[in-house]
mmCIF file of C-alpha atoms and ligand atoms in Angstrom:
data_model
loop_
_atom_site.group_PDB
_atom_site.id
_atom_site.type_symbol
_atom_site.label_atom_id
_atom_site.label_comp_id
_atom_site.label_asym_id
_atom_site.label_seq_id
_atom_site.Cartn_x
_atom_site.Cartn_y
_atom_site.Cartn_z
ATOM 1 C CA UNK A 1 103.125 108.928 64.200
ATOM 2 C CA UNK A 2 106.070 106.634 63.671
ATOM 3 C CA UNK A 3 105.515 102.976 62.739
ATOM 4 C CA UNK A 4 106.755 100.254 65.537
ATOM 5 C CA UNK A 5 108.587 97.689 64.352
ATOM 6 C CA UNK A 6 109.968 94.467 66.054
ATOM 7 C CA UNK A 7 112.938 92.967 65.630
ATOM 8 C CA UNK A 8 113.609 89.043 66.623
ATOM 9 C CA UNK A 9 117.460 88.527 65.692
ATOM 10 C CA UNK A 10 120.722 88.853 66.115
ATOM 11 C CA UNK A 11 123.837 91.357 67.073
ATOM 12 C CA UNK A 12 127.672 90.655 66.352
ATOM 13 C CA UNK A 13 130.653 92.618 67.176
ATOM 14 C CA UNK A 14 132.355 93.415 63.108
ATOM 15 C CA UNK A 15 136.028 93.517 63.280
ATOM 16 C CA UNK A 16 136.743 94.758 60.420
ATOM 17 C CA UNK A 17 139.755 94.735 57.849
ATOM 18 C CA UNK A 18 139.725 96.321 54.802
ATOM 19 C CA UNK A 19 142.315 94.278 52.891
ATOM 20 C CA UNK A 20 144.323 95.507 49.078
ATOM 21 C CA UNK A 21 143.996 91.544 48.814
ATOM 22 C CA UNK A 22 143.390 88.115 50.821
ATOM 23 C CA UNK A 23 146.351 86.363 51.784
ATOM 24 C CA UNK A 24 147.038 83.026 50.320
ATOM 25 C CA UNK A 25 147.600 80.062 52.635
ATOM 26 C CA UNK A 26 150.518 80.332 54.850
ATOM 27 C CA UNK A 27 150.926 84.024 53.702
ATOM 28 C CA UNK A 28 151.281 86.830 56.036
ATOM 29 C CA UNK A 29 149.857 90.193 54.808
ATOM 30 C CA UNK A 30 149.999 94.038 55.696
ATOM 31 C CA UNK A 31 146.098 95.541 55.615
ATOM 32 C CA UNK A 32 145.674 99.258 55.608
ATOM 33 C CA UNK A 33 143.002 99.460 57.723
ATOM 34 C CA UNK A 34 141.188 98.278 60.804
ATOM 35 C CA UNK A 35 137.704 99.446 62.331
ATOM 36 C CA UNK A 36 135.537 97.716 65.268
ATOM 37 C CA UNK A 37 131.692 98.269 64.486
ATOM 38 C CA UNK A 38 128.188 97.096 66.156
ATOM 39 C CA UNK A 39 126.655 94.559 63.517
ATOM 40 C CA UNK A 40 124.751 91.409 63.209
ATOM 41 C CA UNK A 41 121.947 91.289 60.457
ATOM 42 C CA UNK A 42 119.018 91.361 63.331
ATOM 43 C CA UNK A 43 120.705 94.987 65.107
ATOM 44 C CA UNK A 44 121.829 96.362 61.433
ATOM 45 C CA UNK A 45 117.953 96.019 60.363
ATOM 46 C CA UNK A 46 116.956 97.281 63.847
ATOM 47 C CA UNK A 47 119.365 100.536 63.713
ATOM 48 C CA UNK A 48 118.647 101.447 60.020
ATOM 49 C CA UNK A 49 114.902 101.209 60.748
ATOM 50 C CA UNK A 50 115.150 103.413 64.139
ATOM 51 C CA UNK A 51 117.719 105.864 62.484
ATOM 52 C CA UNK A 52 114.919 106.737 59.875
ATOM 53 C CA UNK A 53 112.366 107.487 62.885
ATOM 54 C CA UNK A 54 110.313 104.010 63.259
ATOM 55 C CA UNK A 55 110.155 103.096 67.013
ATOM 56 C CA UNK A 56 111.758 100.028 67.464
ATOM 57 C CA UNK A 57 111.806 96.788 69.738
ATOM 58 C CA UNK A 58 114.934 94.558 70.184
ATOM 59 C CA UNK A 59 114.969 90.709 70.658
ATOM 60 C CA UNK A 60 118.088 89.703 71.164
ATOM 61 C CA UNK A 61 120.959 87.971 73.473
ATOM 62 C CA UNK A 62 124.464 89.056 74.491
ATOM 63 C CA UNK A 63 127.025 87.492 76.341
ATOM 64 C CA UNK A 64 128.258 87.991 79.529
ATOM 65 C CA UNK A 65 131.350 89.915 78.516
ATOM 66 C CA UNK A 66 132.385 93.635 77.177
ATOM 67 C CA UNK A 67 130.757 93.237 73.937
ATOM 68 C CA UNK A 68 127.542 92.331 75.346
ATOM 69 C CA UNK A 69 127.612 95.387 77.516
ATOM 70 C CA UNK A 70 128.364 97.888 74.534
ATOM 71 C CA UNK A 71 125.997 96.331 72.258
ATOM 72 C CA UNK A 72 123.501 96.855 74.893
ATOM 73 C CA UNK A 73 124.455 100.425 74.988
ATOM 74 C CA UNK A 74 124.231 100.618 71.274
ATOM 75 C CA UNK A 75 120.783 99.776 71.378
ATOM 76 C CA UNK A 76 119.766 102.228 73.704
ATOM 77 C CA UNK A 77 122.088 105.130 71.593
ATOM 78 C CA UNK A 78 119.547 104.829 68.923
ATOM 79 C CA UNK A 79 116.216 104.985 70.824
ATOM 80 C CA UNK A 80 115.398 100.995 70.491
ATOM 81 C CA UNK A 81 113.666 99.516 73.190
ATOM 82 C CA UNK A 82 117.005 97.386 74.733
ATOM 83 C CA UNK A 83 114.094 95.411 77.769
ATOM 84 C CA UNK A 84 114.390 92.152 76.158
ATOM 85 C CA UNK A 85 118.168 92.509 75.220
ATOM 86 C CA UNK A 86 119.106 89.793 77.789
ATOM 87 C CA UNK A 87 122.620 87.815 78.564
ATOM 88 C CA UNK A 88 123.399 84.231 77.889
ATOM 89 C CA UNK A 89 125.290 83.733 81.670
ATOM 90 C CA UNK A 90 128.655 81.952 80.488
ATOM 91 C CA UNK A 91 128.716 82.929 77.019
ATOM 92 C CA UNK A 92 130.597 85.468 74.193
ATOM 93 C CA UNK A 93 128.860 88.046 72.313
ATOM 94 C CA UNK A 94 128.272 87.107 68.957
ATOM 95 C CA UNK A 95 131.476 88.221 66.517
ATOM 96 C CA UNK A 96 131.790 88.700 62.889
ATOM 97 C CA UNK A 97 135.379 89.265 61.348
ATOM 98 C CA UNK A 98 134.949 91.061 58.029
ATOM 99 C CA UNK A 99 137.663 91.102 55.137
ATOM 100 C CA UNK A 100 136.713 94.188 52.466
ATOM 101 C CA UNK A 101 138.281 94.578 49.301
ATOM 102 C CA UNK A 102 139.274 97.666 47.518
ATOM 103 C CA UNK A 103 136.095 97.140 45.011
ATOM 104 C CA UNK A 104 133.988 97.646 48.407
ATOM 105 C CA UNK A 105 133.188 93.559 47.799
ATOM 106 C CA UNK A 106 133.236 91.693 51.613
ATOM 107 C CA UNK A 107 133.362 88.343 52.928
ATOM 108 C CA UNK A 108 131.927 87.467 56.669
ATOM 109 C CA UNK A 109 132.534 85.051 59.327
ATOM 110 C CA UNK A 110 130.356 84.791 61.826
ATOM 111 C CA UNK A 111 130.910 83.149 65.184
ATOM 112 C CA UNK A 112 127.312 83.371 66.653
ATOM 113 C CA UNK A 113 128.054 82.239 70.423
ATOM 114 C CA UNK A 114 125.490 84.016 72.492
ATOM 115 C CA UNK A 115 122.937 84.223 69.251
ATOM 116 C CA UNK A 116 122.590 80.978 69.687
ATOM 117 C CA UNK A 117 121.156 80.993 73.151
ATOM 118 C CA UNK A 118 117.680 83.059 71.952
ATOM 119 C CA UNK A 119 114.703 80.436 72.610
ATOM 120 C CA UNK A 120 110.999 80.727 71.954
ATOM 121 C CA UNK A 121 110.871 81.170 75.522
ATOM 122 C CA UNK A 122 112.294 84.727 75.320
ATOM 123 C CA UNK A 123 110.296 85.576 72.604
ATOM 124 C CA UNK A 124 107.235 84.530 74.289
ATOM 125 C CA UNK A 125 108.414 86.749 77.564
ATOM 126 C CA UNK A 126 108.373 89.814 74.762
ATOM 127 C CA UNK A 127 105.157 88.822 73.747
ATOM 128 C CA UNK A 128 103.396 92.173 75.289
ATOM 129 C CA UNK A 129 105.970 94.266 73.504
ATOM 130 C CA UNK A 130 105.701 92.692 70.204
ATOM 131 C CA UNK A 131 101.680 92.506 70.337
ATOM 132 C CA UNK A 132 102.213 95.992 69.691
ATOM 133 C CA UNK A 133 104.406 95.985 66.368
ATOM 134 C CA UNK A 134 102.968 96.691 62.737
ATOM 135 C CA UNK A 135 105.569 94.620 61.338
ATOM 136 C CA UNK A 136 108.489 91.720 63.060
ATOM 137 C CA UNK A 137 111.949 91.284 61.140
ATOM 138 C CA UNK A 138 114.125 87.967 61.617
ATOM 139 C CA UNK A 139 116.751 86.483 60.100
ATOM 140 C CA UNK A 140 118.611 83.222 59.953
ATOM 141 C CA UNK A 141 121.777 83.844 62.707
ATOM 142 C CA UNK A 142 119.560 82.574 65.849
ATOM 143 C CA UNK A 143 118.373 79.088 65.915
ATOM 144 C CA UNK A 144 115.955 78.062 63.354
ATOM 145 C CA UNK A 145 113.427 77.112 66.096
ATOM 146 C CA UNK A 146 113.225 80.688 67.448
ATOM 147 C CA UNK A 147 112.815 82.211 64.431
ATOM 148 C CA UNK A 148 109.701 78.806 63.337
ATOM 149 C CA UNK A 149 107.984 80.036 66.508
ATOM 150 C CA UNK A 150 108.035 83.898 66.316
ATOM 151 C CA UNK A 151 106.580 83.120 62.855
ATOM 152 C CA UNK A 152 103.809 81.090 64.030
ATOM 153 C CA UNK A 153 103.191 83.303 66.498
ATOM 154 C CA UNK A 154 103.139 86.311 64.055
ATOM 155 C CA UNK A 155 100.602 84.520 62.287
ATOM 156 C CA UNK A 156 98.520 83.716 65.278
ATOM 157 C CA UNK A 157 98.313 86.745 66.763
ATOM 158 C CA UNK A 158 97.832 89.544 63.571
ATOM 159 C CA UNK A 159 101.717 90.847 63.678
ATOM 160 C CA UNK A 160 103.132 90.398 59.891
ATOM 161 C CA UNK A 161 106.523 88.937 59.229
ATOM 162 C CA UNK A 162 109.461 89.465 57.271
ATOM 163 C CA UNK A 163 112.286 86.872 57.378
ATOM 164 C CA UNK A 164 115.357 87.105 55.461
ATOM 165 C CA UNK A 165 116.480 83.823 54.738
ATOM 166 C CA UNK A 166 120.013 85.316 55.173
ATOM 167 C CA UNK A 167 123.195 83.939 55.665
ATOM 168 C CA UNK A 168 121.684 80.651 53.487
ATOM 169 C CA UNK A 169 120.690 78.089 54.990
ATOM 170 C CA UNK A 170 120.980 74.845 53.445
ATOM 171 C CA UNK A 171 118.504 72.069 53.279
ATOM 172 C CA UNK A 172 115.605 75.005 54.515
ATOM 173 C CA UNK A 173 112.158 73.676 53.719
ATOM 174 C CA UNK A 174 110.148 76.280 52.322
ATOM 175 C CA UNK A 175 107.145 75.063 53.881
ATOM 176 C CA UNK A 176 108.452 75.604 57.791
ATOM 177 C CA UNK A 177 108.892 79.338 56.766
ATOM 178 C CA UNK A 178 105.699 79.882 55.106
ATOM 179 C CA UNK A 179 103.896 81.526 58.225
ATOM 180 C CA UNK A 180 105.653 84.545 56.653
ATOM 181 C CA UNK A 181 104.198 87.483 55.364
ATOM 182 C CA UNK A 182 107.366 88.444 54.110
ATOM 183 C CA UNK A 183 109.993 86.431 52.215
ATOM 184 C CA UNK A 184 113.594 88.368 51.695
ATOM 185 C CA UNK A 185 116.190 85.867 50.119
ATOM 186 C CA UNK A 186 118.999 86.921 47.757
ATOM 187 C CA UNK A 187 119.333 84.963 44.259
ATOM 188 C CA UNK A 188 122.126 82.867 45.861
ATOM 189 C CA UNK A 189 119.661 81.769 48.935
ATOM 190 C CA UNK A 190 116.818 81.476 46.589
ATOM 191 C CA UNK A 191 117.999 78.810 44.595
ATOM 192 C CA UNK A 192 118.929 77.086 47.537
ATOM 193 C CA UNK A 193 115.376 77.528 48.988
ATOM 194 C CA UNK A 194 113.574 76.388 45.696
ATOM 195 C CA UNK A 195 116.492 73.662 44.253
ATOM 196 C CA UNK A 196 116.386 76.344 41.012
ATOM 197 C CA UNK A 197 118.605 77.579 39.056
ATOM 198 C CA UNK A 198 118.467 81.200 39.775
ATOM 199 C CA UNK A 199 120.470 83.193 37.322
ATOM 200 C CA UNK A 200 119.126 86.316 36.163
ATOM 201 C CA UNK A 201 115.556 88.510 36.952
ATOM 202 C CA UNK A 202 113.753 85.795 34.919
ATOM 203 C CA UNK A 203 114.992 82.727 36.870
ATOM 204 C CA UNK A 204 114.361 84.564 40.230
ATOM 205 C CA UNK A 205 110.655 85.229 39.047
ATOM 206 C CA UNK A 206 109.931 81.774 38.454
ATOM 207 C CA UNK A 207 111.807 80.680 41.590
ATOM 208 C CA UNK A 208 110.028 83.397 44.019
ATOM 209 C CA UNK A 209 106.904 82.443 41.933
ATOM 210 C CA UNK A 210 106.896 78.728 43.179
ATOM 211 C CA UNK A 211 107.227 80.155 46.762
ATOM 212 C CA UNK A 212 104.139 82.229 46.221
ATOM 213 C CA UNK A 213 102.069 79.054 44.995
ATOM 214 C CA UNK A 214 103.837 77.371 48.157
ATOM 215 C CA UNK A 215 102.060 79.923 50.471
ATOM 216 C CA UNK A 216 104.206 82.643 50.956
ATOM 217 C CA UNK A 217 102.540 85.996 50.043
ATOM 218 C CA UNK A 218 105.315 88.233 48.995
ATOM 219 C CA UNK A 219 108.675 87.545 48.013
ATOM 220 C CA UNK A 220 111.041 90.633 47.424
ATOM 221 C CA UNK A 221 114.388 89.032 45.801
ATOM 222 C CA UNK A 222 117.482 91.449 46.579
ATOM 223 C CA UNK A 223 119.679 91.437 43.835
ATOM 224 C CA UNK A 224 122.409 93.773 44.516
ATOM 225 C CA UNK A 225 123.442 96.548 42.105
ATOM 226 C CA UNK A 226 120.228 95.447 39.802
ATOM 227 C CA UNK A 227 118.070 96.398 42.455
ATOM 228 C CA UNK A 228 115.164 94.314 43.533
ATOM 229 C CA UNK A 229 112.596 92.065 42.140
ATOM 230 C CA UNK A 230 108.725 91.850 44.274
ATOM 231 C CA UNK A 231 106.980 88.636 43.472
ATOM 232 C CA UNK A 232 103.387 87.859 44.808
ATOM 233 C CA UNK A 233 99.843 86.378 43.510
ATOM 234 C CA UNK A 234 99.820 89.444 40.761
ATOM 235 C CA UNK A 235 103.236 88.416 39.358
ATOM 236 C CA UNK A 236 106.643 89.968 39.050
ATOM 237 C CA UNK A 237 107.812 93.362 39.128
ATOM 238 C CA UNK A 238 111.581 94.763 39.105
ATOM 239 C CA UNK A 239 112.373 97.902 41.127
ATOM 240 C CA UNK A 240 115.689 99.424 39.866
ATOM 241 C CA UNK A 241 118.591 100.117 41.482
ATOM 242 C CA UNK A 242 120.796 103.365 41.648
ATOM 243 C CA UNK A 243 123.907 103.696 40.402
ATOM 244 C CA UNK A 244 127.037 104.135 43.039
ATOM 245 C CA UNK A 245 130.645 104.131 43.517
ATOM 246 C CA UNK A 246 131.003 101.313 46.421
ATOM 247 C CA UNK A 247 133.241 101.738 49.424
ATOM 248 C CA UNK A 248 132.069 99.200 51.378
ATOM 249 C CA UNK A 249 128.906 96.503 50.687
ATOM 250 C CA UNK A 250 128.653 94.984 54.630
ATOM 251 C CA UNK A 251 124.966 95.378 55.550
ATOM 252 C CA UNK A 252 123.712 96.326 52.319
ATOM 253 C CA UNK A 253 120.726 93.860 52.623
ATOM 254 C CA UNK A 254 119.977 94.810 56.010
ATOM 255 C CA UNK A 255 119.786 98.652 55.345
ATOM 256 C CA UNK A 256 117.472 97.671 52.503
ATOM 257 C CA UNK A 257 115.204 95.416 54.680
ATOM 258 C CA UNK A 258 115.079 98.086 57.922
ATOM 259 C CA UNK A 259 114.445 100.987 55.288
ATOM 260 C CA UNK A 260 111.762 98.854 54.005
ATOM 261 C CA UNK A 261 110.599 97.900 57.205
ATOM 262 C CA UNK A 262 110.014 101.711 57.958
ATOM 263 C CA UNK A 263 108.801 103.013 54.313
ATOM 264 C CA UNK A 264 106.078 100.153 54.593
ATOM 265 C CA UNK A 265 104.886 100.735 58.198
ATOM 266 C CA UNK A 266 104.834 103.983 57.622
ATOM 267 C CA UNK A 267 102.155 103.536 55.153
ATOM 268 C CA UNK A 268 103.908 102.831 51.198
ATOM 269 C CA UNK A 269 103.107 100.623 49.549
ATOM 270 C CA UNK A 270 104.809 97.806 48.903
ATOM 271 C CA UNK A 271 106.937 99.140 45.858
ATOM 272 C CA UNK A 272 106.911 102.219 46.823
ATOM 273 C CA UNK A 273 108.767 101.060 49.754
ATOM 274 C CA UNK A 274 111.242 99.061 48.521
ATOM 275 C CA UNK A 275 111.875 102.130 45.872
ATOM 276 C CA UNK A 276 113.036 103.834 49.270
ATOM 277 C CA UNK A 277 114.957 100.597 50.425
ATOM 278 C CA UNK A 278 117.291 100.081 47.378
ATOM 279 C CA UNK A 279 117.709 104.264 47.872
ATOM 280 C CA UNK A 280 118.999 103.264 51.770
ATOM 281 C CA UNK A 281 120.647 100.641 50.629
ATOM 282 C CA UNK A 282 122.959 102.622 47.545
ATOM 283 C CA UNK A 283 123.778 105.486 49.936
ATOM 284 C CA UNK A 284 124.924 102.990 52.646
ATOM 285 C CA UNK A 285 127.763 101.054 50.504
ATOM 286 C CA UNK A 286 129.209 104.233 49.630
ATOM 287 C CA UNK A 287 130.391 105.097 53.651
ATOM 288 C CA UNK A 288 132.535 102.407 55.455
ATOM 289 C CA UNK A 289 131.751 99.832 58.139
ATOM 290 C CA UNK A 290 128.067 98.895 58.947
ATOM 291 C CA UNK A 291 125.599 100.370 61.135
ATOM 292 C CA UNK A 292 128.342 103.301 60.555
ATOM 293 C CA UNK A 293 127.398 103.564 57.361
ATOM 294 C CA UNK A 294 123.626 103.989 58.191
ATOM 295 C CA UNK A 295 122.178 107.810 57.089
ATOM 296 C CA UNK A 296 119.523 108.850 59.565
ATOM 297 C CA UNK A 297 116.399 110.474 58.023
ATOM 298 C CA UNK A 298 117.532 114.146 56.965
ATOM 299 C CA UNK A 299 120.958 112.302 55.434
ATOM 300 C CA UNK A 300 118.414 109.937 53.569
ATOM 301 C CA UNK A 301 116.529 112.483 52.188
ATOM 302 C CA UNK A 302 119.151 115.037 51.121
ATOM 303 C CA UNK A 303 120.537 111.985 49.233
ATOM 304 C CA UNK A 304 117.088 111.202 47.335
ATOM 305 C CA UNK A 305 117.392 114.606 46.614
ATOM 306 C CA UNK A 306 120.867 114.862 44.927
ATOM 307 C CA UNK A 307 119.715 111.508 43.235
ATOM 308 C CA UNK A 308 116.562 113.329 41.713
ATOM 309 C CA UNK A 309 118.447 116.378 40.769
ATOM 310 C CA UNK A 310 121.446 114.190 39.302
HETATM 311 O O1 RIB B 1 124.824 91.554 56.975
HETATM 312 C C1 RIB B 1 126.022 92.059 57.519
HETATM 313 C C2 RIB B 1 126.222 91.483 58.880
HETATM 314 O O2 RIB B 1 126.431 90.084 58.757
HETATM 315 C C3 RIB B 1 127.421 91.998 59.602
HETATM 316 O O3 RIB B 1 127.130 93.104 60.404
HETATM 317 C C4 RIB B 1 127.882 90.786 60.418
HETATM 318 O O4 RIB B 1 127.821 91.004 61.775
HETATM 319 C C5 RIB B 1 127.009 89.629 59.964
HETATM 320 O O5 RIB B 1 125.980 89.403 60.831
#
């Protein structure tokens, strides 16, 4: 039986250029190429995980206008449960223009508008849905006091949590987030979560390491083409990475946190799991765009199988 996952976050519309180069100031430049795309870290993590085969609840708010209507319909193309999707009367969707260089490297704005507009009170009218969920995702583009009180009320009621602490957040106490069951920064966000110096797997060991002694059970540390580093009460352990030629790198971390999301509800461990995430995660930057780029489960697994035959 598939695992049920909820998802308290986010959706942006990506307009997104793939550049040869950024223009300098005052400099108009030629691109090659253009592509609209459904995004936002909360739907990317909620597609990859419903794409493998985990059933999947949205959270989420659009705005009264086009975009809002087609992420909507996105939602419901891939299966996820779209009833608390609602709209923010007066407002835009969320957008995200998105620069990518030829090395696959990207850089993101974000201009949340209707993100903004998801309150406790809308996650307490999902309550009943989420009740249900082995395991809720969240992340740091709706306001910090929705995503204090789904934690708390993860905690209260049985449900674990993930939150990635993604896009940083600065000045983030690590004790208002330590409800979670799940901690998912980056090195760059975990040095601005612990004041550390995070460079290299040994910094971000002692870094997630004073998080665990803060209260947080696990911390998984993404760290890009290294892979990924798990950190909890029995100490550190690196999961490698695969090798790949990147195309594209936009919503790398959030195939590797929805492919997590489903390996671990599904029953992995924790390791195990993320083994499968940084898999996700490599075959993903090697398509363009985002949720694009997402392989669904018989594309995930004919990839693990090249990898093991390569
Ligand atoms: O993590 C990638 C995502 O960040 C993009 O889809 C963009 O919408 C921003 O939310």
């Amino acid at each position: 039986m598939a695992g049920r996952i909820g998802v308290v976050g986010s959706n942006m519309m990506d307009l997104v250029t793939f550049v040869e180069r950024m223009p300098d100031a005052g400099e108009t430049l030629a691109a090659p190429r253009f592509m609209t795309g459904h995004g936002g870290k909360g739907a990317n993590q909620a597609v990859a995980a419903a794409r493998l085969g985990s059933a999947v609840v949205m959270v989420s708010k659009v705005g009264d206008d086009a975009f809002g209507a087609a992420q909507r319909a996105n939602f419901e193309r891939h299966g996820i449960d779209a009833a608390h999707v609602t709209t923010a009367e007066g407002a835009a969707s969320g957008v995200a223009p998105i620069f990518v260089e030829p090395s696959g490297e990207n850089r993101i704005l974000i201009v949340k508008g209707a993100n903004d507009r998801l309150t406790p009170d809308d996650v307490d009218r999902a309550a009943g849905a989420l009740k249900g969920c082995d395991l809720l995702l969240l992340q740091l583009e709706i306001p910090f006091e929705t995503v204090r009180h789904t934690l708390a009320w993860g905690k209260a009621n049985g449900v674990p949590t993930l939150l990635n602490t993604a896009p940083a957040l600065p000045g983030l106490d690590p004790a208002s987030v330590k409800d979670a069951t799940f901690l998912v920064p980056n090195e760059g966000e975990l040095a601005l979560l612990t004041g550390l110096l995070v460079d290299g797997e040994d910094d971000a060991a002692k870094a997630a390491s004073s998080l665990v002694e803060a209260g947080i059970e696990t911390v998984i540390v993404t760290l890009g083409a290294r892979g990924a580093l798990v950190v909890d009460e029995a100490g550190a352990r690196h999961v490698p990475a695969v090798r790949v030629e990147p195309v594209d790198t936009t919503g790398a971390g959030d195939a590797f946190i929805g492919s997590f999301a489903h390996h671990y509800v599904m029953g992995q461990g924790i390791e195990a799991a993320i083994g499968r995430a940084v898999r996700y995660a490599a075959h993903a930057i090697t398509r363009p765009g985002t949720q694009a780029s997402y392989a669904d489960a018989a594309e995930f697994a004919a990839f693990c199988r090249e990898l093991s035959g390569s």
